[in-house]
Tab-separated table of C-alpha atoms and ligand atoms in Angstrom:
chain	number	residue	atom	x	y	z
H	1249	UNK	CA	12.852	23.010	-20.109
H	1250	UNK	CA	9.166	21.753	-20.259
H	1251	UNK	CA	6.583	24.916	-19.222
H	1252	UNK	CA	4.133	22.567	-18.169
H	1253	UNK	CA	4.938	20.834	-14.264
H	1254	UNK	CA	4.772	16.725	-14.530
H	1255	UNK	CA	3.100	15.681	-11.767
H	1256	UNK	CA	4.250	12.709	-9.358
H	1257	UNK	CA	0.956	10.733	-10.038
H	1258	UNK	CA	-1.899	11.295	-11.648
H	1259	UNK	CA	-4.799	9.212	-11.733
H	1260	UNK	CA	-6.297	7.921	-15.510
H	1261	UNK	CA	-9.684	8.344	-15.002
H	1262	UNK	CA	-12.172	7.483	-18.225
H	1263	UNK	CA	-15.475	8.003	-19.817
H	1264	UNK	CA	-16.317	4.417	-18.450
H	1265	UNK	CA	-16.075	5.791	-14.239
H	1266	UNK	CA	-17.692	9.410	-15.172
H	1267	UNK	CA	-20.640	7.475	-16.799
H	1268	UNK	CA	-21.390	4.834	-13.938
H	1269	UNK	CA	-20.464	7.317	-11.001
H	1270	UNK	CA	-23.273	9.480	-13.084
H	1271	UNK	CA	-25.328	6.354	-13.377
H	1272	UNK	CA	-24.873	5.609	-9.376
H	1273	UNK	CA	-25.965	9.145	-8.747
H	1274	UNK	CA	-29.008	8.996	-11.088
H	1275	UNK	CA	-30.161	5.612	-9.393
H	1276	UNK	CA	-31.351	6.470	-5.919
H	1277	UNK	CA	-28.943	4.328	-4.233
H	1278	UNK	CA	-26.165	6.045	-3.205
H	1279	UNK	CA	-24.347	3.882	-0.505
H	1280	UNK	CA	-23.204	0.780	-0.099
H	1281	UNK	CA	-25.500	-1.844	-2.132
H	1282	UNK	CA	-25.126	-3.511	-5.703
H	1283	UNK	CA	-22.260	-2.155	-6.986
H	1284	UNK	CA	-19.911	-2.145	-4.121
H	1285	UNK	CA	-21.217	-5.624	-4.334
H	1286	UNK	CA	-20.203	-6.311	-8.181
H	1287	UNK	CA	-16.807	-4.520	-6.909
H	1288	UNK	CA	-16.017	-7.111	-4.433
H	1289	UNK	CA	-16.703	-9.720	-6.866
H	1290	UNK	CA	-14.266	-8.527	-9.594
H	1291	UNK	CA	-12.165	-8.461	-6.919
H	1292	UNK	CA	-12.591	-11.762	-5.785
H	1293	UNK	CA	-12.029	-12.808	-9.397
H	1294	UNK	CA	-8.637	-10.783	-9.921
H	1295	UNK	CA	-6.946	-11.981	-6.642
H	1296	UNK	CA	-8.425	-15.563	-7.175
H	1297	UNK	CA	-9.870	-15.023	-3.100
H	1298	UNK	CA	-12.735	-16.280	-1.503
H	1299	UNK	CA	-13.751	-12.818	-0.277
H	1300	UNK	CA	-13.323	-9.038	-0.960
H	1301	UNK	CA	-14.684	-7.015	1.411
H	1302	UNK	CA	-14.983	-3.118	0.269
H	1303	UNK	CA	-14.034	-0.048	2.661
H	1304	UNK	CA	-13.329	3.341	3.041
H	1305	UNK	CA	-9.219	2.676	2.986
H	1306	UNK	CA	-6.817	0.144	3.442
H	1307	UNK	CA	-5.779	1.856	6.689
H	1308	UNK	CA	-9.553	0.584	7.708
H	1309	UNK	CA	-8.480	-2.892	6.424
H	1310	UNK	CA	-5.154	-3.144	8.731
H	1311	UNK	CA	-7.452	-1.618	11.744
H	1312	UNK	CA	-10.071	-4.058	11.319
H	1313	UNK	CA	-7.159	-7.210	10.706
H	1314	UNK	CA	-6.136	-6.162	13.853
H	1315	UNK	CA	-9.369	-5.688	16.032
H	1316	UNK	CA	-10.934	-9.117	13.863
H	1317	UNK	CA	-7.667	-11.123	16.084
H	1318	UNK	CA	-8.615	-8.893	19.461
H	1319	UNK	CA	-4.903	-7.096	19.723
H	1320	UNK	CA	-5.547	-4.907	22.489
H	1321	UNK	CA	-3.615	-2.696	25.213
H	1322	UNK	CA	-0.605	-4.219	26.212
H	1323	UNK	CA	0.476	-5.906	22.847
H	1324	UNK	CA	3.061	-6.177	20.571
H	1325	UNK	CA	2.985	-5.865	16.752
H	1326	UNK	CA	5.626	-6.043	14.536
H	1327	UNK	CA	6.303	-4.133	11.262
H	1328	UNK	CA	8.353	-2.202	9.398
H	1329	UNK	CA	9.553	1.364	9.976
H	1330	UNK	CA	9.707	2.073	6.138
H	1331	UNK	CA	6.151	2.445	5.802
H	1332	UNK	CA	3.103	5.236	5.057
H	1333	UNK	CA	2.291	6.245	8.652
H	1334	UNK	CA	-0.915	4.649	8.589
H	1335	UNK	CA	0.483	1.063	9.039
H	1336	UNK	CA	2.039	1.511	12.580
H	1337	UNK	CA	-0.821	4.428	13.514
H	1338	UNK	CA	-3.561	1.807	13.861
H	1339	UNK	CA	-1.398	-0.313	16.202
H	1340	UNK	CA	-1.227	2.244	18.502
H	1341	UNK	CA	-4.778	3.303	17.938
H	1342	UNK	CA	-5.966	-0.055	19.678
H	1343	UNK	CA	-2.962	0.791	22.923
H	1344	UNK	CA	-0.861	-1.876	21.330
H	1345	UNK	CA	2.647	-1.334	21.103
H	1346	UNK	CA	4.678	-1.118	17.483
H	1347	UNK	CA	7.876	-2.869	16.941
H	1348	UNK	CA	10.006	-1.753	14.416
H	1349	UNK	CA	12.348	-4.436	12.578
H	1350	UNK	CA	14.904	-3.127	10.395
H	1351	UNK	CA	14.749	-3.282	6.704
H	1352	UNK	CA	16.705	-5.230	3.450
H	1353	UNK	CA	19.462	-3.140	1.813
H	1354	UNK	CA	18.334	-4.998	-1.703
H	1355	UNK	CA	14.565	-3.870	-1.802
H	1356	UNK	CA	13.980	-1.735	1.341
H	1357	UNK	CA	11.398	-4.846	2.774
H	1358	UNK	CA	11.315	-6.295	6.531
H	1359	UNK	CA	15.033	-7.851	6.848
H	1360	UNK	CA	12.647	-11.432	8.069
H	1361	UNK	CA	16.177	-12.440	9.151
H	1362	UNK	CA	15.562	-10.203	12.118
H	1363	UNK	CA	12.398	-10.621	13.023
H	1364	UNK	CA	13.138	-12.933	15.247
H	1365	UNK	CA	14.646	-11.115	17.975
H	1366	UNK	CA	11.956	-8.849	18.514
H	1367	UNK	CA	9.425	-11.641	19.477
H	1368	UNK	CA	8.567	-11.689	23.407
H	1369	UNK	CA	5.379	-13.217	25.161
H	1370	UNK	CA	3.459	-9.843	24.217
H	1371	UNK	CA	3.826	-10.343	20.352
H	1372	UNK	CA	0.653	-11.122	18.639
H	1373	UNK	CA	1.020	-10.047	15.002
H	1374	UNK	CA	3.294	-8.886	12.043
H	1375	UNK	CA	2.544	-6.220	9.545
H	1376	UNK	CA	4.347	-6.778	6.666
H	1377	UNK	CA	4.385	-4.430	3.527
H	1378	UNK	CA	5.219	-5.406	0.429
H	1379	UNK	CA	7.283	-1.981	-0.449
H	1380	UNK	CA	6.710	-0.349	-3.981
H	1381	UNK	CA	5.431	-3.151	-4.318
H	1382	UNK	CA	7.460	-6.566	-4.355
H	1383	UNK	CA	6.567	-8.904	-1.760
H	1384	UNK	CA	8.046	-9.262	1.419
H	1385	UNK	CA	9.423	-13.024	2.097
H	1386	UNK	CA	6.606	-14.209	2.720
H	1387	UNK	CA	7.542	-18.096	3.460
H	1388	UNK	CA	10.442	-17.199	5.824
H	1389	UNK	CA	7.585	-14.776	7.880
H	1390	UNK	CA	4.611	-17.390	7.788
H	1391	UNK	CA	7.410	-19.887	9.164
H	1392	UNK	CA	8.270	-17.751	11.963
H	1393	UNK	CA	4.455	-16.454	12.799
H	1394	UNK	CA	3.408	-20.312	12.535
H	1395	UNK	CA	6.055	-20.795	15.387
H	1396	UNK	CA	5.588	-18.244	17.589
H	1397	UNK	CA	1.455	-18.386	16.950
H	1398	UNK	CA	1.711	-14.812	15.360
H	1399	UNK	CA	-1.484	-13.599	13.046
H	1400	UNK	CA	0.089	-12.079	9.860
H	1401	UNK	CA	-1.742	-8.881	8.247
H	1402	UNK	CA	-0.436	-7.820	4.996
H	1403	UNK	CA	0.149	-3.856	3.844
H	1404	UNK	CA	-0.619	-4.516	0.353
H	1405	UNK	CA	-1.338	-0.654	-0.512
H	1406	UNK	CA	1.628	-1.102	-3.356
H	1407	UNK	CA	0.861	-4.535	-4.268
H	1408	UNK	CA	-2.545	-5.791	-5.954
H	1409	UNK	CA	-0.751	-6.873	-8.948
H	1410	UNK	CA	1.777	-8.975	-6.970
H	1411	UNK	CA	2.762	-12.553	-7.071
H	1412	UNK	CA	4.888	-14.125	-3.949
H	1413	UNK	CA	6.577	-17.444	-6.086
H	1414	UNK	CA	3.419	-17.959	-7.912
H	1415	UNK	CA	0.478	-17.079	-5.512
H	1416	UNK	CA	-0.888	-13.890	-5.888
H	1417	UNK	CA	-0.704	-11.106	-3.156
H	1418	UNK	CA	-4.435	-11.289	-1.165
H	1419	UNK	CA	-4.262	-15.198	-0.973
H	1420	UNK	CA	-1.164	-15.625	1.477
H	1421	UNK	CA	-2.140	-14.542	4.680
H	1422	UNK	CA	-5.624	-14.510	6.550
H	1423	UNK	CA	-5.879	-10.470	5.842
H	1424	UNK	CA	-4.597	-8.331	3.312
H	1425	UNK	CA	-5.400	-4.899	3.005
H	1426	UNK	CA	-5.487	-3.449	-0.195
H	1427	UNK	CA	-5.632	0.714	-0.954
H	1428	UNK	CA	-7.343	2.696	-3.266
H	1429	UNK	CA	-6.396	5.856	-2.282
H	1430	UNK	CA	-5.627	8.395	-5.357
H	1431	UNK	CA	-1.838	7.916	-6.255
H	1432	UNK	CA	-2.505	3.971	-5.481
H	1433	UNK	CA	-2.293	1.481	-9.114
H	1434	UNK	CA	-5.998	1.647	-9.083
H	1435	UNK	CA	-8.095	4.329	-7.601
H	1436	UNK	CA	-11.689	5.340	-6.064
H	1437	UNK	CA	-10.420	8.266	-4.905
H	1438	UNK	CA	-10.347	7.346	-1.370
H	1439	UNK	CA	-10.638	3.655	-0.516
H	1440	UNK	CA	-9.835	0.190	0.460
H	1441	UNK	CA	-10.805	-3.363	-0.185
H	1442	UNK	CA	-9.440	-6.184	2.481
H	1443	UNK	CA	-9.450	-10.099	1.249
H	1444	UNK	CA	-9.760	-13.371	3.049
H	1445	UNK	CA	-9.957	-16.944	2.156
H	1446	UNK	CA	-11.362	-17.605	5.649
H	1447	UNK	CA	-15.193	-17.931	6.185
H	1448	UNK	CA	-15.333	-16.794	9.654
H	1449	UNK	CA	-12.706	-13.589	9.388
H	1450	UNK	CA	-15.111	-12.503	6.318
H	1451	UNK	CA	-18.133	-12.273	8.629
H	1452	UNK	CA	-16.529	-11.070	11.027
H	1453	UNK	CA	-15.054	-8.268	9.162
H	1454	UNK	CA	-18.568	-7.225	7.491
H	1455	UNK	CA	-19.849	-7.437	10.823
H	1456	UNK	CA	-17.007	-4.743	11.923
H	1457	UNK	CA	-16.693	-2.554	8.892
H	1458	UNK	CA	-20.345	-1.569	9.490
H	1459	UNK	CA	-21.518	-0.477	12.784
H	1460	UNK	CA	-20.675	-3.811	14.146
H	1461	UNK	CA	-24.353	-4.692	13.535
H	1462	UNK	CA	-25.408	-8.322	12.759
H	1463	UNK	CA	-27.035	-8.813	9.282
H	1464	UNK	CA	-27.828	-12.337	11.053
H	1465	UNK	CA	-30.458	-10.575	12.726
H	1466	UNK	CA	-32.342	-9.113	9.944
H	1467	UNK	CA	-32.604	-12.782	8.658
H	1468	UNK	CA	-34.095	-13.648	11.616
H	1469	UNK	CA	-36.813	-11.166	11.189
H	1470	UNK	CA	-37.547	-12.529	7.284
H	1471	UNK	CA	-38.205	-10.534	4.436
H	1472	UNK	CA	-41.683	-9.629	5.422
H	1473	UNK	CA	-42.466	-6.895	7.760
H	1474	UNK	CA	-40.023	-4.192	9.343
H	1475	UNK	CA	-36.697	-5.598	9.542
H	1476	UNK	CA	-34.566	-5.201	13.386
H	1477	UNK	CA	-30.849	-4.683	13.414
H	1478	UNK	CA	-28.728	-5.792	16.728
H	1479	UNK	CA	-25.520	-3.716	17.503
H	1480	UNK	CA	-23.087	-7.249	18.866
H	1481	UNK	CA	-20.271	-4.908	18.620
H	1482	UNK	CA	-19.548	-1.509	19.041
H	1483	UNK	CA	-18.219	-1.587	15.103
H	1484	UNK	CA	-16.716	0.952	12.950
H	1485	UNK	CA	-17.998	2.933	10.327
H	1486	UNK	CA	-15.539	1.596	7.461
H	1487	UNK	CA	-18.107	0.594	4.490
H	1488	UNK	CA	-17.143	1.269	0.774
H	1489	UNK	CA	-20.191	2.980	-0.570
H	1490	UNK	CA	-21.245	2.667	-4.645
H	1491	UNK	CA	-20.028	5.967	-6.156
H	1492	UNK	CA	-16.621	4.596	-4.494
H	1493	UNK	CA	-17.353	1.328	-5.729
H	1494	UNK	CA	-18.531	3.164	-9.691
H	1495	UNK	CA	-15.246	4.042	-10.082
H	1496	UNK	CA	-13.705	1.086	-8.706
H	1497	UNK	CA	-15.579	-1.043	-11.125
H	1498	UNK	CA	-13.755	0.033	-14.299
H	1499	UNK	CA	-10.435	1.084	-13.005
H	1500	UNK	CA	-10.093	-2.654	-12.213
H	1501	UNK	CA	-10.937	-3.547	-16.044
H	1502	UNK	CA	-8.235	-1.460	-17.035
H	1503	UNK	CA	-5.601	-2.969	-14.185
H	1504	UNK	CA	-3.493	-5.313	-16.233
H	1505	UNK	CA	-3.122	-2.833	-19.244
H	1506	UNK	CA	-1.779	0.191	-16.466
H	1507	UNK	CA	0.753	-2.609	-15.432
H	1508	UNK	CA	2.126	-3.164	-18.432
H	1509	UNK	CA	2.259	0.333	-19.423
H	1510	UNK	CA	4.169	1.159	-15.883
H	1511	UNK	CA	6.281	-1.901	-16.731
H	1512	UNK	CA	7.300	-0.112	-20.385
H	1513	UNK	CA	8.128	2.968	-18.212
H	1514	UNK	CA	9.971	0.935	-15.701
H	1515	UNK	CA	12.538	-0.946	-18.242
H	1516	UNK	CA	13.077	2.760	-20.009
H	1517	UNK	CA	14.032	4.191	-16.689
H	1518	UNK	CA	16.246	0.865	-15.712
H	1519	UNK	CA	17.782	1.691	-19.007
H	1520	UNK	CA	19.320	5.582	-18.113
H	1521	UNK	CA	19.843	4.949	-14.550
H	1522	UNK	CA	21.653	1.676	-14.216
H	1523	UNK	CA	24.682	3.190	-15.658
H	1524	UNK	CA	24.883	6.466	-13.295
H	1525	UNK	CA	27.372	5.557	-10.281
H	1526	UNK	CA	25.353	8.430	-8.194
H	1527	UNK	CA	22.598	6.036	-8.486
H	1528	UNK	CA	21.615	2.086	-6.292
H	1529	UNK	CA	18.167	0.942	-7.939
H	1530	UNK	CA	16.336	-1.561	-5.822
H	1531	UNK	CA	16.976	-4.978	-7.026
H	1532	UNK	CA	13.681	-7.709	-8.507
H	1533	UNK	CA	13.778	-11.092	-6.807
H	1534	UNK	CA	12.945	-13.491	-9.652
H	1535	UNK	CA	10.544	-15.326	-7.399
H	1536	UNK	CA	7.918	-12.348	-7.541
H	1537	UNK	CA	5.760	-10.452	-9.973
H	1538	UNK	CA	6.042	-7.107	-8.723
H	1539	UNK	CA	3.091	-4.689	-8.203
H	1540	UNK	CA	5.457	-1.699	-10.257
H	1541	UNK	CA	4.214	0.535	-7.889
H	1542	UNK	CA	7.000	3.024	-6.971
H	1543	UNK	CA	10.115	3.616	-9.047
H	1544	UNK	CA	12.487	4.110	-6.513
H	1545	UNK	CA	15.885	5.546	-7.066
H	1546	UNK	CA	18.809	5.687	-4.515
H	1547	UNK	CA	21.149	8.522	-4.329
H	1548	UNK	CA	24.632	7.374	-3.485
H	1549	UNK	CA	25.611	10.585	-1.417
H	1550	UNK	CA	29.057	9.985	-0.606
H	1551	UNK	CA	29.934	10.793	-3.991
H	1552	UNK	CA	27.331	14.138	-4.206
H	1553	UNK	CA	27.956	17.100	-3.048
H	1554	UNK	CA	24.331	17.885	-2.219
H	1555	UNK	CA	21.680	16.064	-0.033
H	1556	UNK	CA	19.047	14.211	-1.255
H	1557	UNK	CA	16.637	17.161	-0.521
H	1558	UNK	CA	18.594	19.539	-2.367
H	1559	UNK	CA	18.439	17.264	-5.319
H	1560	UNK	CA	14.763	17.035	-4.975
H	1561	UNK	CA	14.072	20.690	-5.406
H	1562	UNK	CA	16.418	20.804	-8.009
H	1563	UNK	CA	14.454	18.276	-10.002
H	1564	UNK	CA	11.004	19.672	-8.891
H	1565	UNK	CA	12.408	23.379	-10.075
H	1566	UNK	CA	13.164	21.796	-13.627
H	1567	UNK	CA	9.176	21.123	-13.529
H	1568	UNK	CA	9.083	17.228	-12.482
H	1569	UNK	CA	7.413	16.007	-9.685
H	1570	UNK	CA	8.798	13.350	-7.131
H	1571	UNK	CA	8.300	11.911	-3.760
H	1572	UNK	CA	10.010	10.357	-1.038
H	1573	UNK	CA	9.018	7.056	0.459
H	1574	UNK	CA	9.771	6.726	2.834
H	1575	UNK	CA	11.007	8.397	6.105
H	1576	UNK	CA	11.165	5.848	8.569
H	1577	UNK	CA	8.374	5.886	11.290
H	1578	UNK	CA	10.952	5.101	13.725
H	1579	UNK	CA	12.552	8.977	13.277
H	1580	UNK	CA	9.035	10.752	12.924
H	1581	UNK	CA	8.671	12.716	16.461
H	1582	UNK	CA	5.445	10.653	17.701
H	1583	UNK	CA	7.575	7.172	17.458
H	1584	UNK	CA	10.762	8.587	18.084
H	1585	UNK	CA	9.658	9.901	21.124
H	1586	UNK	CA	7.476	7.456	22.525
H	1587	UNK	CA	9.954	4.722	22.300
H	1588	UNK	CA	12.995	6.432	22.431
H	1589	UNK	CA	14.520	5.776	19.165
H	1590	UNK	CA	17.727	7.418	18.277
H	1591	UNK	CA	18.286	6.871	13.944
H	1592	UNK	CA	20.924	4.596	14.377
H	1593	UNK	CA	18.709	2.190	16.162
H	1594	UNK	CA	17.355	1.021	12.405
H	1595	UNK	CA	20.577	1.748	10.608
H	1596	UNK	CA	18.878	0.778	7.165
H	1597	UNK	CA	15.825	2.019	7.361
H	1598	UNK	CA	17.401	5.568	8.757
H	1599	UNK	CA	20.036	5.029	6.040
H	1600	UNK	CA	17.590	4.867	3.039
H	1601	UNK	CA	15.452	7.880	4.359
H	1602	UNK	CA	18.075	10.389	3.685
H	1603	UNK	CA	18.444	8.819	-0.097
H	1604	UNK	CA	15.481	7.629	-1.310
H	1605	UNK	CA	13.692	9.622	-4.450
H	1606	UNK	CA	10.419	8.429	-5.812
H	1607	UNK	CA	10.326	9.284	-9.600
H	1608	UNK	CA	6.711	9.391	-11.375
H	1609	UNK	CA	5.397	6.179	-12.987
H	1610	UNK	CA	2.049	6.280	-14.033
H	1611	UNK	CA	0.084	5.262	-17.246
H	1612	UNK	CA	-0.837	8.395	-18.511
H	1613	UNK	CA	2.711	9.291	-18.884
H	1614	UNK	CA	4.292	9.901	-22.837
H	1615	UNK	CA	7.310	8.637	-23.599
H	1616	UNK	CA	8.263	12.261	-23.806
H	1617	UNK	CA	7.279	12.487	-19.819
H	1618	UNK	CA	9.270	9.236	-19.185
H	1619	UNK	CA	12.702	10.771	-21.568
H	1620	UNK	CA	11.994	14.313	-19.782
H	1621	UNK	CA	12.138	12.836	-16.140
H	1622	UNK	CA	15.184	10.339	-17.264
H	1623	UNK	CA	16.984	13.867	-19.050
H	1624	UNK	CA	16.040	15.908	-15.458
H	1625	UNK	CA	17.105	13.444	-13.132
H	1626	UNK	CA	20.311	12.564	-15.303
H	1627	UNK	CA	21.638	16.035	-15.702
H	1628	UNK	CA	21.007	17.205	-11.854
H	1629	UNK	CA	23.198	14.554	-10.592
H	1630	UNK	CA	26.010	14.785	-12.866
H	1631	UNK	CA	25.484	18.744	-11.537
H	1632	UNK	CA	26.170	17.838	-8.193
H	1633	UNK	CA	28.384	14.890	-8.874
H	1634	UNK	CA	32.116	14.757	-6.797
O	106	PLP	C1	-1.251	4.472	0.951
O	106	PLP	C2	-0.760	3.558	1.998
O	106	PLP	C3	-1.563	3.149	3.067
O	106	PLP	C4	-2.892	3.763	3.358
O	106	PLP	O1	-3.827	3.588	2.364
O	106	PLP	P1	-5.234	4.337	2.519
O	106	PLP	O2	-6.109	3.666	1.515
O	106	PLP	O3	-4.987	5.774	2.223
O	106	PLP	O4	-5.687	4.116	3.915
O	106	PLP	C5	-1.094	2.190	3.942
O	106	PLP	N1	0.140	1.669	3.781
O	106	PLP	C6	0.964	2.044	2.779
O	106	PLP	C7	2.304	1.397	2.655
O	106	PLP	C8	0.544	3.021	1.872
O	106	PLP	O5	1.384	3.428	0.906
């Protein structure tokens, strides 16, 4: 047994971020200016958008998607239940009302085949979330929000390296929120970064993520003299600010080379597990690059004699770190309770929760790591194996 704990995630954080967060510091400006600027702009390049716009989180990008299209009390917005709590938290943060759909067996995303259903006259918006990263259908969902005159706002916290057939994640719908949040593919420690193709949702959404004050306004006053500010709406304070931004700037150099150093860990891991019975992997639609965020393993637990939870400590006690996403929203005591939810209700989504592992998959992993975790995981289940 290793003496040294493997963390779930760890960030790989170089020389290049220490020396421009130290050059950020060192410069007098401090907050949001030129190089949250020259962050959106990479950004713009990578996803192939029109804009980036730079905030504190992604959560503060679905908020925002949602506020930018006016969803307000009374509402209805659909998502799914297999999410980070932040997704359905900002629907009901605005009096809106979340509705769960159930999820695919084959990849844990929205089932889109029952979406459907759940549309009434209150609906105004879907949530998607493309789950550890491969995209959701997102044809099948534009087809039925272009019928029902649904906005779409995409969860793309697992998925800046994604493709839907061909088009990459960011350019699809009118909003995608993106997350930089410390165990995300990239990181600024905390942070977000929300794309658009659309000229008015861009302004609108600098206008929000900052006070809701109009930059229009200090145009009007021209460059000479003291500059006014008007408040048009009472805004948020959501900004990205440049040590954020210091960081961001070279984690996204280095974006394509974590990828493909998560996708080496990802075909060594397919290559243990997909012969253990104990074990469903998620299955790859070949219409998709996926965003390799998560490496998700199902536990098959009619043939275990221990829960999944009991396996989990078992593997954390032999020194490797895991996770589990997710637990459905829809069995967490705030939803559950508000909307009466019994587990069965989302018989997928409450199905996966008891089974799902998360196993670590990040770049700064060995090949010793990745053959430890494989060895760990391996020899607990044949432990508890029927
Ligand atoms: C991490 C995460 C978020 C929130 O991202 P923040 O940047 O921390 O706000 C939202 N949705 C999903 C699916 C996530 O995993």
């Amino acid at each position: 047994m290793r003496t040294e704990f493997l963390p779930f995630h760890r960030p790989l954080i170089g020389i290049e971020e220490i020396e421009e967060v130290v050059d950020t510091l060192r410069s007098g400006w401090i907050t949001t200016a030129s190089k949250t600027r020259q962050f959106e702009e990479g950004f713009e390049r990578y996803i192939g958008c029109k804009y980036a716009i730079g905030l504190n989180s992604c959560t503060a990008g679905i908020h925002l998607g949602l506020v930018a299209n006016g969803i307000k009390q009374g509402d209805e917005v659909i998502t799914t239940p297999f999410t980070f709590a932040a997704t359905a938290n900002v629907i009901e943060h605005l009096g809106a009302r979340s509705v769960f759909v159930d999820i695919r067996r084959d990849n844990l995303n929205i089932d889109e085949s029952k979406i459907e259903e759940k549309i009434n006259p209150m609906t105004k918006a879907i949530i998607p979330v493309h789950f550890a990263g491969h995209p959701c259908e997102m044809d099948k969902i534009k087809d039925i929000a272009d019928r029902h005159n649904l906005i779409i706002i995409e969860d793309a916290a697992h998925a800046i390296e994604a493709r839907y057939k061909g088009q990459k994640v960011g350019n699809i719908s009118d909003i995608t929120s993106f997350s930089f949040y410390a165990t995300k593919n990239i990181t600024t420690g905390e942070g977000g970064m929300v794309t658009t193709n659309n000229d008015k949702t861009a302004e609108l959404l600098r206008m929000l993520r900052l006070h809701g004050i109009s930059k229009d306004a200090w145009k009007r006053y021209g460059m000479e003299g003291y500059q006014h500010w008007d408040t048009i709406y009472p805004g948020y304070k959501y900004n990205m600010f440049d040590i954020q931004a210091a960081i961001g700037i070279h984690q996204l150099k280095k974006i394509e080379r974590f990828w493909n150093r998560r996708k080496e860990i990802f075909h060594m891991y397919d290559e243990q597990f997909s012969q253990l019975d104990e074990i469903t992997l998620l299955s790859m639609s070949n219409e998709i690059r996926h965003a390799l965020h998560l490496y998700v393993i199902m536990l098959n637990l009619e043939g275990l004699k221990a829960t999944r939870d009991e396996i989990m400590n078992e593997i954390q006690r032999m020194k490797v770190g895991v996770g589990v996403h997710f637990r459905s929203l829809h069995i967490h005591p705030y939803y559950r309770d508000k909307y009466g939810y019994k587990g069965d209700d989302l018989p997928v989504a409450n199905n996966a929760s008891q089974r799902v592992i998360s196993l670590p998959l990040y770049p700064g992993m060995s090949n010793d790591d990745v053959n430890y975790v494989s060895h760990v995981v391996c020899s607990v289940i044949r432990r508890y194996s029927l």
